[in-house]
XYZ file of C-alpha atoms in Angstrom:
117
model
C 7.917 75.700 127.618
C 10.883 75.317 129.987
C 11.632 77.796 132.755
C 14.603 80.034 132.100
C 17.675 79.180 134.130
C 20.233 81.849 134.851
C 23.487 79.998 134.296
C 25.541 83.045 135.271
C 24.028 83.011 138.761
C 24.961 79.361 139.181
C 28.527 79.858 137.986
C 28.900 83.009 140.101
C 27.787 81.060 143.165
C 30.358 78.355 142.397
C 33.051 80.991 141.948
C 32.129 82.600 145.269
C 32.289 79.206 146.966
C 35.770 78.645 145.533
C 36.941 82.111 146.605
C 36.235 81.375 150.248
C 39.047 78.818 150.190
C 41.682 81.398 149.256
C 43.480 82.392 152.407
C 47.117 83.374 152.610
C 49.379 81.637 155.104
C 53.080 81.919 155.894
C 55.065 79.422 157.928
C 57.954 80.537 160.117
C 60.897 78.365 159.079
C 62.418 78.508 162.580
C 59.421 77.362 164.639
C 57.067 75.839 162.066
C 54.325 78.175 163.313
C 51.774 78.830 160.570
C 50.411 82.395 160.310
C 47.179 83.510 158.674
C 47.694 86.861 156.920
C 44.696 88.989 157.934
C 44.841 92.555 156.620
C 41.711 93.365 158.648
C 43.172 92.237 161.975
C 44.266 94.897 164.454
C 46.857 92.780 166.280
C 49.372 90.119 165.416
C 48.692 87.117 167.630
C 50.345 83.819 168.504
C 48.571 80.933 170.247
C 49.210 80.362 173.933
C 50.821 77.086 174.975
C 50.247 74.922 178.041
C 53.022 76.925 179.747
C 50.937 80.106 179.602
C 48.768 79.861 182.710
C 48.424 83.386 184.074
C 46.003 85.613 182.188
C 47.049 89.162 181.407
C 44.833 92.168 182.142
C 44.994 93.135 178.455
C 41.527 92.537 176.956
C 41.107 91.067 173.509
C 37.701 90.622 171.889
C 36.605 88.341 169.061
C 34.460 89.696 166.233
C 31.374 88.315 168.019
C 32.231 90.195 171.229
C 33.504 87.295 173.341
C 36.608 87.893 175.435
C 39.765 86.064 174.351
C 42.183 85.427 177.244
C 45.662 86.913 176.738
C 48.945 85.963 178.365
C 51.247 88.868 177.591
C 53.418 89.845 174.670
C 56.392 88.316 172.897
C 58.753 89.721 170.292
C 59.440 87.164 167.582
C 61.893 87.187 164.711
C 60.211 85.383 161.825
C 61.800 83.711 158.820
C 58.990 83.591 156.281
C 61.237 82.695 153.360
C 61.157 86.238 151.964
C 64.929 86.942 151.890
C 64.932 88.771 155.237
C 63.777 88.278 158.805
C 60.901 90.140 160.452
C 61.071 91.156 164.121
C 57.662 92.118 165.505
C 55.688 92.099 168.804
C 52.876 89.564 169.152
C 50.058 89.175 171.668
C 49.974 85.702 173.225
C 46.320 84.640 173.326
C 44.041 81.640 173.590
C 43.511 81.278 169.838
C 43.759 78.367 167.421
C 45.785 80.126 164.751
C 48.616 82.665 164.626
C 47.739 85.894 162.797
C 49.798 88.541 161.002
C 47.905 91.849 161.077
C 47.789 94.995 158.929
C 50.458 96.750 161.036
C 52.876 93.891 160.319
C 52.223 94.222 156.588
C 52.619 98.016 156.741
C 55.797 98.031 158.846
C 57.582 95.692 156.452
C 55.965 97.146 153.302
C 54.429 93.806 152.330
C 51.678 93.699 149.727
C 49.152 90.875 149.478
C 49.014 89.460 145.955
C 46.506 86.609 145.987
C 46.779 86.138 142.224
C 50.416 85.049 142.516
C 50.238 83.536 146.016
C-alpha cells in the first residue's frame, strides 16, 4: 500500500512560490528611476545619492523597527508612460529602491491590476 500524496498541496505550494515573484514596477521615463508600487507603504520614497550627506531630523522606520536615515523631501514630476505626468512629494532616504505608496495611488486614482500588469 502506498502512502497518499496530496497533489493539491504540492501544486498550491508551487503556485504560492510563483506568486511571490509578482511585483509591480514603473520606470520614470525622464530619470530611469524604477519604482516599486507598494499599496501598503505609508510614504513615497526615493533613494539618496552620494550628494545627500546631511541627515534630516525626520524619522523613518523599516518594518523591523530599524531607523532609515532621511535627507529631506523632493517634489518629482514622473512620466510613467500613462498618458499624463504625476507631480508628487517624495522622502529622500537611504533605501535601495524607490517606492510609490498608497497616497500616490489614491491621489491620481490609480488602481493596481496585477492580472493585466
